[in-house]
Structure formats: structure tokens, C-alpha cells
Amino acid sequence: MLLILIPAVALVFCVIGLLEHIGVWAPISAVLERGLLALNIHPETGLLAMLVSPTLAMGKLQAIASTLDPSLVVGSFVLASSGLPLSAVFGQIPVVWAECSDLNEKEVMVAAVLGIVMRLLTAVVLAVFLTPLIV
């Protein structure tokens, strides 16, 4: 399992580093941050949860939660709790699921993308509708 996950995480960092070296990562990051903010997810912790580690994002969120809008905290918490790093989509899901199920790689990727959409929608819905009940 480590031979699958570690290279997938390294791939994400490699792609980000390459995009930053070329000079296009800043605009891509800005678009992603604006999109997450529109979805009631704190941009910094949302990107951290998606690209690096949900655990790291949760720690960062805990440190800054008192200074944020409660809906951003709820959305970021739900997203980080869902365990969404894209390294799982790049590495774990295609290899492990295709070998352990009757699905082919295309069906596995469709299921993974559907899972990502469902996680984002859940974070948005809970941030929008749960926050007024909490605050």
C-alpha cells in the first residue's frame, strides 16, 4: 500500500511544483480559492485538505477557527473530515479498486469523481444549512 500512496502524494507535489515553476500555479490557486470561498469553504484549509492532507487541514482549521466566519469553519470541517486528498484519486482508487472489484479503471474513476462531487456538495449543504442552527 505504501508503494501506491506515497508516489501518488509525491505526484501531487510534483505537479504543483512544476506548475509553480512554470508560473501558472498562482492563477490556478486563485481560481480554486475563489471557488472554495463561493462554496463556503475556507480557501486555505480547503486546498490543504484536497491537495495535501485532511489531517493537516484540520489542525490548521483548529488554530484559526475562532477568527473565521462560522459557515467557513463548518464547510472546511466537513471537507477535511471527508478525507478528500486528490492523491487518493490519483493513486489509491484506480489501482486498489480496479484490482479488488469487478470494475474497470474507467468505472472506478467515474465513481471517484462522483464521490468528490458528493463530498463537496455535502460540505456546501451543511455549511449553508447547519451553520444557522449552530450559531
PDB file of C-alpha atoms in Angstrom:
ATOM      1  CA  MET A   1       0.000   0.000   0.000  1.00  0.00           C
ATOM      2  CA  LEU A   2       2.824   2.436   0.772  1.00  0.00           C
ATOM      3  CA  LEU A   3       4.233   1.837  -2.687  1.00  0.00           C
ATOM      4  CA  ILE A   4       0.972   3.188  -4.105  1.00  0.00           C
ATOM      5  CA  LEU A   5       0.112   6.075  -1.771  1.00  0.00           C
ATOM      6  CA  ILE A   6       3.494   7.742  -1.322  1.00  0.00           C
ATOM      7  CA  PRO A   7       4.137   8.067  -5.084  1.00  0.00           C
ATOM      8  CA  ALA A   8       0.616   9.461  -5.523  1.00  0.00           C
ATOM      9  CA  VAL A   9       1.264  12.161  -2.907  1.00  0.00           C
ATOM     10  CA  ALA A  10       4.634  12.843  -4.490  1.00  0.00           C
ATOM     11  CA  LEU A  11       2.882  13.195  -7.861  1.00  0.00           C
ATOM     12  CA  VAL A  12       0.571  15.881  -6.484  1.00  0.00           C
ATOM     13  CA  PHE A  13       3.526  17.827  -5.048  1.00  0.00           C
ATOM     14  CA  CYS A  14       5.485  17.327  -8.270  1.00  0.00           C
ATOM     15  CA  VAL A  15       2.645  18.688 -10.414  1.00  0.00           C
ATOM     16  CA  ILE A  16       2.165  21.678  -8.087  1.00  0.00           C
ATOM     17  CA  GLY A  17       5.920  22.356  -8.098  1.00  0.00           C
ATOM     18  CA  LEU A  18       6.057  22.101 -11.882  1.00  0.00           C
ATOM     19  CA  LEU A  19       3.092  24.442 -12.297  1.00  0.00           C
ATOM     20  CA  GLU A  20       4.657  26.887  -9.842  1.00  0.00           C
ATOM     21  CA  HIS A  21       7.991  26.752 -11.675  1.00  0.00           C
ATOM     22  CA  ILE A  22       6.249  27.481 -14.969  1.00  0.00           C
ATOM     23  CA  GLY A  23       4.398  30.336 -13.288  1.00  0.00           C
ATOM     24  CA  VAL A  24       0.818  29.167 -13.723  1.00  0.00           C
ATOM     25  CA  TRP A  25       0.150  27.807 -10.230  1.00  0.00           C
ATOM     26  CA  ALA A  26      -0.721  31.229  -8.744  1.00  0.00           C
ATOM     27  CA  PRO A  27      -3.679  31.827 -11.119  1.00  0.00           C
ATOM     28  CA  ILE A  28      -4.859  28.220 -10.732  1.00  0.00           C
ATOM     29  CA  SER A  29      -4.629  28.510  -6.957  1.00  0.00           C
ATOM     30  CA  ALA A  30      -6.510  31.815  -7.026  1.00  0.00           C
ATOM     31  CA  VAL A  31      -9.347  30.273  -9.059  1.00  0.00           C
ATOM     32  CA  LEU A  32      -9.518  27.279  -6.715  1.00  0.00           C
ATOM     33  CA  GLU A  33      -9.556  29.566  -3.671  1.00  0.00           C
ATOM     34  CA  ARG A  34     -12.348  31.718  -5.104  1.00  0.00           C
ATOM     35  CA  GLY A  35     -14.345  28.593  -5.936  1.00  0.00           C
ATOM     36  CA  LEU A  36     -13.939  27.191  -2.432  1.00  0.00           C
ATOM     37  CA  LEU A  37     -14.886  30.525  -0.891  1.00  0.00           C
ATOM     38  CA  ALA A  38     -18.034  30.559  -3.041  1.00  0.00           C
ATOM     39  CA  LEU A  39     -18.839  27.090  -1.663  1.00  0.00           C
ATOM     40  CA  ASN A  40     -18.496  28.305   1.963  1.00  0.00           C
ATOM     41  CA  ILE A  41     -15.185  26.517   2.471  1.00  0.00           C
ATOM     42  CA  HIS A  42     -12.158  28.343   3.853  1.00  0.00           C
ATOM     43  CA  PRO A  43      -9.784  28.539   0.860  1.00  0.00           C
ATOM     44  CA  GLU A  44      -6.511  27.802   2.640  1.00  0.00           C
ATOM     45  CA  THR A  45      -7.714  24.805   4.623  1.00  0.00           C
ATOM     46  CA  GLY A  46      -9.860  23.589   1.727  1.00  0.00           C
ATOM     47  CA  LEU A  47      -6.882  23.470  -0.618  1.00  0.00           C
ATOM     48  CA  LEU A  48      -4.807  21.865   2.106  1.00  0.00           C
ATOM     49  CA  ALA A  49      -7.450  19.170   2.610  1.00  0.00           C
ATOM     50  CA  MET A  50      -7.801  18.484  -1.110  1.00  0.00           C
ATOM     51  CA  LEU A  51      -4.194  18.640  -2.208  1.00  0.00           C
ATOM     52  CA  VAL A  52      -2.102  17.625   0.775  1.00  0.00           C
ATOM     53  CA  SER A  53      -3.706  16.126   3.858  1.00  0.00           C
ATOM     54  CA  PRO A  54      -7.085  16.444   5.556  1.00  0.00           C
ATOM     55  CA  THR A  55      -5.364  15.893   8.915  1.00  0.00           C
ATOM     56  CA  LEU A  56      -3.052  18.836   8.327  1.00  0.00           C
ATOM     57  CA  ALA A  57      -6.011  20.950   7.199  1.00  0.00           C
ATOM     58  CA  MET A  58      -7.932  20.030  10.352  1.00  0.00           C
ATOM     59  CA  GLY A  59      -5.010  21.127  12.521  1.00  0.00           C
ATOM     60  CA  LYS A  60      -4.738  24.428  10.650  1.00  0.00           C
ATOM     61  CA  LEU A  61      -8.501  24.934  10.914  1.00  0.00           C
ATOM     62  CA  GLN A  62      -8.415  24.331  14.649  1.00  0.00           C
ATOM     63  CA  ALA A  63      -5.739  27.006  15.035  1.00  0.00           C
ATOM     64  CA  ILE A  64      -7.648  29.685  13.080  1.00  0.00           C
ATOM     65  CA  ALA A  65     -11.308  28.719  13.606  1.00  0.00           C
ATOM     66  CA  SER A  66     -12.012  31.456  16.127  1.00  0.00           C
ATOM     67  CA  THR A  67     -11.120  34.138  13.578  1.00  0.00           C
ATOM     68  CA  LEU A  68     -13.295  32.779  10.744  1.00  0.00           C
ATOM     69  CA  ASP A  69     -16.921  33.023   9.727  1.00  0.00           C
ATOM     70  CA  PRO A  70     -18.746  30.006  11.227  1.00  0.00           C
ATOM     71  CA  SER A  71     -20.048  28.836   7.840  1.00  0.00           C
ATOM     72  CA  LEU A  72     -16.463  28.667   6.538  1.00  0.00           C
ATOM     73  CA  VAL A  73     -15.457  26.641   9.583  1.00  0.00           C
ATOM     74  CA  VAL A  74     -18.318  24.170   9.121  1.00  0.00           C
ATOM     75  CA  GLY A  75     -17.683  23.785   5.382  1.00  0.00           C
ATOM     76  CA  SER A  76     -13.951  23.323   5.897  1.00  0.00           C
ATOM     77  CA  PHE A  77     -14.505  20.893   8.760  1.00  0.00           C
ATOM     78  CA  VAL A  78     -16.852  18.732   6.689  1.00  0.00           C
ATOM     79  CA  LEU A  79     -14.497  18.758   3.715  1.00  0.00           C
ATOM     80  CA  ALA A  80     -11.460  17.881   5.838  1.00  0.00           C
ATOM     81  CA  SER A  81     -13.432  15.190   7.666  1.00  0.00           C
ATOM     82  CA  SER A  82     -14.395  13.577   4.372  1.00  0.00           C
ATOM     83  CA  GLY A  83     -10.779  12.614   3.678  1.00  0.00           C
ATOM     84  CA  LEU A  84     -10.591  14.019   0.169  1.00  0.00           C
ATOM     85  CA  PRO A  85      -6.942  14.295  -0.829  1.00  0.00           C
ATOM     86  CA  LEU A  86      -6.581  14.051  -4.569  1.00  0.00           C
ATOM     87  CA  SER A  87      -3.612  11.749  -4.093  1.00  0.00           C
ATOM     88  CA  ALA A  88      -6.161   9.051  -3.252  1.00  0.00           C
ATOM     89  CA  VAL A  89      -7.886   9.676  -6.581  1.00  0.00           C
ATOM     90  CA  PHE A  90      -4.578   9.602  -8.473  1.00  0.00           C
ATOM     91  CA  GLY A  91      -3.054   6.626  -6.702  1.00  0.00           C
ATOM     92  CA  GLN A  92      -5.181   4.555  -4.413  1.00  0.00           C
ATOM     93  CA  ILE A  93      -8.529   4.425  -6.148  1.00  0.00           C
ATOM     94  CA  PRO A  94      -7.570   3.340  -9.685  1.00  0.00           C
ATOM     95  CA  VAL A  95      -5.062   0.736  -8.569  1.00  0.00           C
ATOM     96  CA  VAL A  96      -6.722  -0.737  -5.494  1.00  0.00           C
ATOM     97  CA  TRP A  97     -10.354  -0.602  -6.567  1.00  0.00           C
ATOM     98  CA  ALA A  98      -9.687  -1.978 -10.049  1.00  0.00           C
ATOM     99  CA  GLU A  99      -7.838  -4.944  -8.569  1.00  0.00           C
ATOM    100  CA  CYS A 100     -10.299  -5.583  -5.714  1.00  0.00           C
ATOM    101  CA  SER A 101     -13.559  -5.245  -7.633  1.00  0.00           C
ATOM    102  CA  ASP A 102     -15.167  -6.162 -10.921  1.00  0.00           C
ATOM    103  CA  LEU A 103     -14.905  -2.567 -12.116  1.00  0.00           C
ATOM    104  CA  ASN A 104     -12.508  -1.430 -14.809  1.00  0.00           C
ATOM    105  CA  GLU A 105     -10.365   1.707 -14.416  1.00  0.00           C
ATOM    106  CA  LYS A 106     -12.865   3.963 -16.206  1.00  0.00           C
ATOM    107  CA  GLU A 107     -15.746   2.879 -13.972  1.00  0.00           C
ATOM    108  CA  VAL A 108     -13.565   3.332 -10.915  1.00  0.00           C
ATOM    109  CA  MET A 109     -12.628   6.887 -11.942  1.00  0.00           C
ATOM    110  CA  VAL A 110     -16.290   7.761 -12.606  1.00  0.00           C
ATOM    111  CA  ALA A 111     -17.118   6.519  -9.103  1.00  0.00           C
ATOM    112  CA  ALA A 112     -14.206   8.535  -7.655  1.00  0.00           C
ATOM    113  CA  VAL A 113     -15.291  11.744  -9.406  1.00  0.00           C
ATOM    114  CA  LEU A 114     -18.872  11.175  -8.246  1.00  0.00           C
ATOM    115  CA  GLY A 115     -17.532  10.752  -4.705  1.00  0.00           C
ATOM    116  CA  ILE A 116     -15.632  14.052  -4.954  1.00  0.00           C
ATOM    117  CA  VAL A 117     -18.757  15.856  -6.144  1.00  0.00           C
ATOM    118  CA  MET A 118     -20.803  14.313  -3.333  1.00  0.00           C
ATOM    119  CA  ARG A 119     -18.222  15.367  -0.722  1.00  0.00           C
ATOM    120  CA  LEU A 120     -18.161  18.946  -1.966  1.00  0.00           C
ATOM    121  CA  LEU A 121     -21.973  19.117  -2.109  1.00  0.00           C
ATOM    122  CA  THR A 122     -22.225  17.722   1.419  1.00  0.00           C
ATOM    123  CA  ALA A 123     -19.769  20.339   2.692  1.00  0.00           C
ATOM    124  CA  VAL A 124     -21.727  23.128   0.994  1.00  0.00           C
ATOM    125  CA  VAL A 125     -25.137  21.947   2.161  1.00  0.00           C
ATOM    126  CA  LEU A 126     -24.002  21.509   5.749  1.00  0.00           C
ATOM    127  CA  ALA A 127     -22.182  24.857   5.750  1.00  0.00           C
ATOM    128  CA  VAL A 128     -25.229  26.684   4.433  1.00  0.00           C
ATOM    129  CA  PHE A 129     -27.994  24.913   6.356  1.00  0.00           C
ATOM    130  CA  LEU A 130     -26.290  23.680   9.532  1.00  0.00           C
ATOM    131  CA  THR A 131     -24.426  26.856  10.443  1.00  0.00           C
ATOM    132  CA  PRO A 132     -27.559  28.921  11.256  1.00  0.00           C
ATOM    133  CA  LEU A 133     -28.673  26.172  13.642  1.00  0.00           C
ATOM    134  CA  ILE A 134     -25.318  26.146  15.427  1.00  0.00           C
ATOM    135  CA  VAL A 135     -24.680  29.892  15.705  1.00  0.00           C
TER     136      VAL A 135
END
